[in-house]
Rosetta silent file (secondary structure, phi, psi, omega in degrees, C-alpha in Angstrom):
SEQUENCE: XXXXXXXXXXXXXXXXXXXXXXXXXXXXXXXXXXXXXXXXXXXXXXXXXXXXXXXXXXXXXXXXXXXXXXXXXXXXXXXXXXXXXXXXXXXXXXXXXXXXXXXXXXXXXXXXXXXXXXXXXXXXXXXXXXXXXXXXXXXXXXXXXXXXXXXXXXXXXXXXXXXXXXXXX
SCORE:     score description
SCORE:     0.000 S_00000001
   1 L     0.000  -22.715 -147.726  112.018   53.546  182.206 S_00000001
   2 H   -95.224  -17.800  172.643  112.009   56.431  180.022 S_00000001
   3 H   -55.381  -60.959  151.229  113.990   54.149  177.061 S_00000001
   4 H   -23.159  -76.042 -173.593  111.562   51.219  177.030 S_00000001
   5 H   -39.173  -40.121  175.612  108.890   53.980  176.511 S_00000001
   6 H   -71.075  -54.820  165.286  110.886   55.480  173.577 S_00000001
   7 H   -80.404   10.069 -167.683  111.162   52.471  171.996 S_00000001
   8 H  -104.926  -51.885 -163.723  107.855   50.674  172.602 S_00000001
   9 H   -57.858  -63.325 -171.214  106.237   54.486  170.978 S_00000001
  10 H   -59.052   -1.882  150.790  108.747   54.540  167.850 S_00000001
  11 H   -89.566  -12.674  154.915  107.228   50.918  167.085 S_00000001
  12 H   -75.767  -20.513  165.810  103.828   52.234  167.241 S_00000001
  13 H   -62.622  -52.180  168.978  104.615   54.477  165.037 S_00000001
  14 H   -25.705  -70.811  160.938  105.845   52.488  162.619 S_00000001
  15 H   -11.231  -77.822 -175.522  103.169   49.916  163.470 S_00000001
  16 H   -69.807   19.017  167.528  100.762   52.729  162.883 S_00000001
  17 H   -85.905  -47.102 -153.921  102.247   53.939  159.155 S_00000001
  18 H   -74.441  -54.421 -174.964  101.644   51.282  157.540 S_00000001
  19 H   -46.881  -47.815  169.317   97.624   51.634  157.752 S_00000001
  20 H   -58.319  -45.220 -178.123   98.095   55.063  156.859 S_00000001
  21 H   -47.319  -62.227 -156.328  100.502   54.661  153.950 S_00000001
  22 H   -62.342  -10.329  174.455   97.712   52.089  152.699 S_00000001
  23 H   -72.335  -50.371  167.861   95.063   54.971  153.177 S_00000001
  24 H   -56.059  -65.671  176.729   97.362   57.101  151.375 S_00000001
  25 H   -15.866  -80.910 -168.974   97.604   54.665  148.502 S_00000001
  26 H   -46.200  -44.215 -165.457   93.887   54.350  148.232 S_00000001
  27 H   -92.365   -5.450 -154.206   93.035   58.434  147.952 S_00000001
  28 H   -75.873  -36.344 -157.957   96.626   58.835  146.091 S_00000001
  29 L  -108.769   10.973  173.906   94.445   57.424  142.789 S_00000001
  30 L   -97.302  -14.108  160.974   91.273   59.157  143.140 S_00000001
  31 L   -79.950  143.851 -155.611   92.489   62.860  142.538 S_00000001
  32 H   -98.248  -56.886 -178.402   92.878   63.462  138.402 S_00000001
  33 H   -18.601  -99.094 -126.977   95.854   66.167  139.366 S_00000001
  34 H   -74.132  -12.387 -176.027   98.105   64.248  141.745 S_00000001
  35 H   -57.005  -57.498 -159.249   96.634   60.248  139.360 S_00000001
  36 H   -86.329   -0.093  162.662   98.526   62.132  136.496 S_00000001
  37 H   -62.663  -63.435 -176.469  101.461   63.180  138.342 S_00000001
  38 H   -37.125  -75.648  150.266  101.585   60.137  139.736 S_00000001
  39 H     2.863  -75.547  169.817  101.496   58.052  136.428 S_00000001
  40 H   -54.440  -30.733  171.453  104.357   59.613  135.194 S_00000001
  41 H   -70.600  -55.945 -175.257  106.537   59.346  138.130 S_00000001
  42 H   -35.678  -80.166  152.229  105.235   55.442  137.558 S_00000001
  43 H   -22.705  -28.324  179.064  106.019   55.161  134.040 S_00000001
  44 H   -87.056  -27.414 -178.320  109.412   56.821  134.851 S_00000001
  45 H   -87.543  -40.923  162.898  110.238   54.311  137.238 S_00000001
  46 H   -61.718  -67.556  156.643  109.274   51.497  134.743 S_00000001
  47 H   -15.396  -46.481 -165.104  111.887   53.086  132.064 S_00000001
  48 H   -96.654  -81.116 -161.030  114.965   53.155  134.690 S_00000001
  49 H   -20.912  -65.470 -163.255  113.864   49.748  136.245 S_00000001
  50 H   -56.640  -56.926 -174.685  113.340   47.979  133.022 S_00000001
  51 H   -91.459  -13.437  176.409  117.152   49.251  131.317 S_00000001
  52 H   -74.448  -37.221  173.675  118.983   48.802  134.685 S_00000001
  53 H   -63.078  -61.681  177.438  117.647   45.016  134.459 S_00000001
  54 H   -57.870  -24.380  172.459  118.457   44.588  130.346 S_00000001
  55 H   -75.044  -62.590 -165.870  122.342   45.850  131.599 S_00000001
  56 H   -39.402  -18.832 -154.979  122.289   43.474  134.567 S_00000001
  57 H   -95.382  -43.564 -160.768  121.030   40.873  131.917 S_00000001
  58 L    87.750   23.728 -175.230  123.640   41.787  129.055 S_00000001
  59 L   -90.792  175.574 -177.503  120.313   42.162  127.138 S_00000001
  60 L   -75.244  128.733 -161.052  120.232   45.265  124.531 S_00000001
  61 L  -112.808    7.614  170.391  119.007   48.886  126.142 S_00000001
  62 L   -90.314    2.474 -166.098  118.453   50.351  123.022 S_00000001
  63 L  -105.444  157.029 -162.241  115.310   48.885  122.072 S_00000001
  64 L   -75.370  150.044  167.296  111.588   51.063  123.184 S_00000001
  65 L  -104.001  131.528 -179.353  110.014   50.219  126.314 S_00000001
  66 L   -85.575  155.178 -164.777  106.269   49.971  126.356 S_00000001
  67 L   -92.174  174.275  150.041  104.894   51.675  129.067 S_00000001
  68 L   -57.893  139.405  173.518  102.417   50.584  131.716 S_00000001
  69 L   -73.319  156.766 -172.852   98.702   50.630  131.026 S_00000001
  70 H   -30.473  -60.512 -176.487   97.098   53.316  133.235 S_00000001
  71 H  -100.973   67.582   99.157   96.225   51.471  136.379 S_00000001
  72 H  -106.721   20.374  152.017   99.013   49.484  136.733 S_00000001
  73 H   -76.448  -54.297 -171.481  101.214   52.861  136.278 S_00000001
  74 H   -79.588  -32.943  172.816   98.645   54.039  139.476 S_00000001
  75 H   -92.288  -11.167  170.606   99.210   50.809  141.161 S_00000001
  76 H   -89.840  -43.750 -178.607  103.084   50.847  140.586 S_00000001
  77 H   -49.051  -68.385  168.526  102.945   54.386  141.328 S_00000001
  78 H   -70.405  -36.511  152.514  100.943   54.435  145.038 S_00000001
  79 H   -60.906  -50.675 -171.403  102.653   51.207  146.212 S_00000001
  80 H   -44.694  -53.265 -174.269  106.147   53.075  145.498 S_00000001
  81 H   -55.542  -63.364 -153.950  104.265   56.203  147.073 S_00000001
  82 H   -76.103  -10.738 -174.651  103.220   54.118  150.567 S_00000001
  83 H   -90.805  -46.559  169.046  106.554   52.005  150.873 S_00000001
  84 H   -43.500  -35.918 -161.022  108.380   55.971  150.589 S_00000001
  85 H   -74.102  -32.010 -173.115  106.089   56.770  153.258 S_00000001
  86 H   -83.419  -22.845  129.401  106.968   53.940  155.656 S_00000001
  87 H   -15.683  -68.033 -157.017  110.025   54.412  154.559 S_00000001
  88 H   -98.989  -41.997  178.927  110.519   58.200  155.667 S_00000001
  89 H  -114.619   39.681  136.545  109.082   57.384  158.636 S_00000001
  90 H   -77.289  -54.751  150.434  111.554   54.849  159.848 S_00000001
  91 H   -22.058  -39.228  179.738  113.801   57.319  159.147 S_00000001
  92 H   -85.455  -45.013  167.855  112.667   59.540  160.939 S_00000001
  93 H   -37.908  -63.313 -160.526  112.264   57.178  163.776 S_00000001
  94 H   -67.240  -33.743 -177.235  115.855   56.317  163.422 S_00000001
  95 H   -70.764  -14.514 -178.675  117.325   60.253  163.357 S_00000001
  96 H   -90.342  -32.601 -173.809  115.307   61.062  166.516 S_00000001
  97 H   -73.847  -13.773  175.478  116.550   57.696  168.422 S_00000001
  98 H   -91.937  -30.445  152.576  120.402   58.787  167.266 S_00000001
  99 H   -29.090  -78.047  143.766  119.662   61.898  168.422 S_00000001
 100 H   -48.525  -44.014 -173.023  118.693   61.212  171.322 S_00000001
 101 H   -61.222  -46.634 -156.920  121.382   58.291  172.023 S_00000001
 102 H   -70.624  -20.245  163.332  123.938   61.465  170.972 S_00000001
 103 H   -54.100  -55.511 -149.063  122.299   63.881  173.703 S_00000001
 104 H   -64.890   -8.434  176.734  122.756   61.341  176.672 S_00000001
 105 H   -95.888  -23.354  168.666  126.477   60.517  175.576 S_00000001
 106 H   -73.200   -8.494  167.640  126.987   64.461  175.315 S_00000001
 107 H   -71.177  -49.189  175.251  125.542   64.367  179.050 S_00000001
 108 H   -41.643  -75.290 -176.751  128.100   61.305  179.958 S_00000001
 109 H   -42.087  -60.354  172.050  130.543   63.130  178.352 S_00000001
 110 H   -60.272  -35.573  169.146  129.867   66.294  180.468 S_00000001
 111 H   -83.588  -14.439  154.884  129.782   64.722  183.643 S_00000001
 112 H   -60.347  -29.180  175.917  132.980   62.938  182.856 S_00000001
 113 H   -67.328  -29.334  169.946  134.180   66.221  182.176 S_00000001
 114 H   -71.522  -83.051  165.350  132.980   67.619  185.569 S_00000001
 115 H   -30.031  -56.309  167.130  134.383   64.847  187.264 S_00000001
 116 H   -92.048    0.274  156.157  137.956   65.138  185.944 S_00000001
 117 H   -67.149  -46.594  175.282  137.544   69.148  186.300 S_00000001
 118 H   -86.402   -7.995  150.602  137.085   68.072  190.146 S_00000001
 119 H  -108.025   -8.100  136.847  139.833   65.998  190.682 S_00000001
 120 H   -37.370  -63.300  170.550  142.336   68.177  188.928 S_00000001
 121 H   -13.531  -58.722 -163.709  140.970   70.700  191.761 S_00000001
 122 H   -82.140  -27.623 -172.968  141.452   68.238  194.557 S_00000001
 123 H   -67.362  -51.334 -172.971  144.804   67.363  192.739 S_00000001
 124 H   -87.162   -1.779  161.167  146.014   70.921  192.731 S_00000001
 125 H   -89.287   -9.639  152.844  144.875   71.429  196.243 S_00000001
 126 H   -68.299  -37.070 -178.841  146.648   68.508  197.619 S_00000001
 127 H   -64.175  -10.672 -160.339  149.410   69.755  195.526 S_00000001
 128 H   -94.517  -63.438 -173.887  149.223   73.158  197.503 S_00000001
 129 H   -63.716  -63.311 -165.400  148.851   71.268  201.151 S_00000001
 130 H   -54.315  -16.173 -162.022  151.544   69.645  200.154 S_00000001
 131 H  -111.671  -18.453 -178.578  154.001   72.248  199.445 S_00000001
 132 H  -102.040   -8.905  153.932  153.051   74.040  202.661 S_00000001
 133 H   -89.347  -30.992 -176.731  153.870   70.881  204.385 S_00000001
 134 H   -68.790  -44.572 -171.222  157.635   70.252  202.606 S_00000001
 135 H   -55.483  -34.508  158.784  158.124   74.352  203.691 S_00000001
 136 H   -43.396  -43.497  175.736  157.162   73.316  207.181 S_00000001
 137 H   -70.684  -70.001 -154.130  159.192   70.505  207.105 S_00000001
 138 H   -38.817  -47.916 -146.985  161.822   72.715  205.603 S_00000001
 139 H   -67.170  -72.513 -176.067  161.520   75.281  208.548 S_00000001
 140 H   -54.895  -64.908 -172.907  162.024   72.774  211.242 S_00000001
 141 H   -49.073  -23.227  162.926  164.997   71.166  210.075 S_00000001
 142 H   -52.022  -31.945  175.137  166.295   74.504  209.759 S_00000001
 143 H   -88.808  -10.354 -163.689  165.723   75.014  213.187 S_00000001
 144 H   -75.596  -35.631 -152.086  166.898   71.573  214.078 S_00000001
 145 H   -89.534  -79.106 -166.291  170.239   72.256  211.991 S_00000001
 146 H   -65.456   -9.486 -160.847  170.465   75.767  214.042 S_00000001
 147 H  -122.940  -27.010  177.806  169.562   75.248  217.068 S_00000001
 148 H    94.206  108.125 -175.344  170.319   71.426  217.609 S_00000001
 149 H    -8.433  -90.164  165.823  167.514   68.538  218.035 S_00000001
 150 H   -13.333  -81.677  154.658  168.166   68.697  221.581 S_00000001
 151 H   -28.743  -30.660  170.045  167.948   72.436  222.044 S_00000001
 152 L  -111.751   20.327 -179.330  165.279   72.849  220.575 S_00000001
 153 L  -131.445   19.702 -155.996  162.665   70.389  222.137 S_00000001
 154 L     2.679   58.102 -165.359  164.922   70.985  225.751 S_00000001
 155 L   -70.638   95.646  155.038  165.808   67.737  225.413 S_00000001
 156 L  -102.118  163.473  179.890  168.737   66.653  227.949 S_00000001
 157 L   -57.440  136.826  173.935  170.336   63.150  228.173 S_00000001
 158 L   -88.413  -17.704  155.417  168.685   61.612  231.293 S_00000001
 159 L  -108.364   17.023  176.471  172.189   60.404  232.463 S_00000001
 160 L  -110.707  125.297 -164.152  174.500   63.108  231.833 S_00000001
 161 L   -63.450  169.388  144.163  174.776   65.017  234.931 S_00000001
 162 L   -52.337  137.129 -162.657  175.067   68.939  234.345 S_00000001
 163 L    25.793   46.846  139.531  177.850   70.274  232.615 S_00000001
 164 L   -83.468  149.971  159.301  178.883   66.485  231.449 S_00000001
 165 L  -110.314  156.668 -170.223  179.021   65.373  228.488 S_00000001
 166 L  -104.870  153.832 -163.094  177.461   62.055  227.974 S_00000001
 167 L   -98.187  135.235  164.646  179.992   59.349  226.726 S_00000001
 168 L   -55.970  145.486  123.337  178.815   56.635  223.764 S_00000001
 169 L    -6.018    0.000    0.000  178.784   53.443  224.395 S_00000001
């Protein structure tokens, strides 16, 4: 039950990111600070985009790049910013669900561990009963050896008379 639940919530989050990310977007280009940070990161991002594409191309990477005009540096700039955001928190989704998967297999793991701690136990206490049954055994044939089957159960032959010996067959 509690899995469903886990996984139904880390798709509302997602689910729910996205709106924010675009909320983020929207206030990301209204502050003059974080606009001209922003810009630059934008504009920086157009530079390595632009020459990784003229290699891929075989075109020449030595020639100037013109930059982006303001707002589409702030519109390259705040999409990049809200797809990082949605971004980081799939991530994050995904490090708490391996997390999690890696407690419950270190639980598995422990109770397998439990579990073959208690039949070694049961192993070496069979092994124990067991050793106190061969000495038993041991004991009686020892008496059987000294004392004679017979003799020592007062066994006699039901047809050999007293001081007879009974004859084979």
């Amino acid at each position: 039950m509690v899995l469903p639940l886990m996984k139904l919530g880390t798709l509302a989050l997602k689910t729910l990111s996205k709106p924010i990310a675009a909320r983020l977007k929207k206030e990301a280009g209204l502050h003059p600070k974080f606009r001209h940070l922003i810009i630059s990161m934008a504009q920086a991002n157009h530079r390595m985009t632009t020459t990784m594409q003229r290699r891929l191309y075989g075109h020449a990477t030595d020639v100037g790049i013109r930059p982006l005009n303001e707002e589409k540096a702030v519109q390259a700039a705040v999409d990049l910013l809200g797809e990082f955001f949605v971004f980081s928190v799939a991530v994050a989704a995904l490090a708490f669900e391996v997390q999690r998967s890696a407690r419950s297999e270190a639980k598995k793991e422990e109770l397998r561990r439990q579990e073959m701690e208690k039949l070694r136990q049961r192993d070496e206490a069979l092994e124990k009963e067991m050793e106190g049954v061969k000495s038993k055994i041991q004991e009686l044939e020892q008496l059987a050896r000294e004392k004679g089957l017979a003799g020592m159960f007062n066994l006699r032959h039901p047809y050999v008379k007293e001081g007879k010996t009974a004859t084979p067959a």
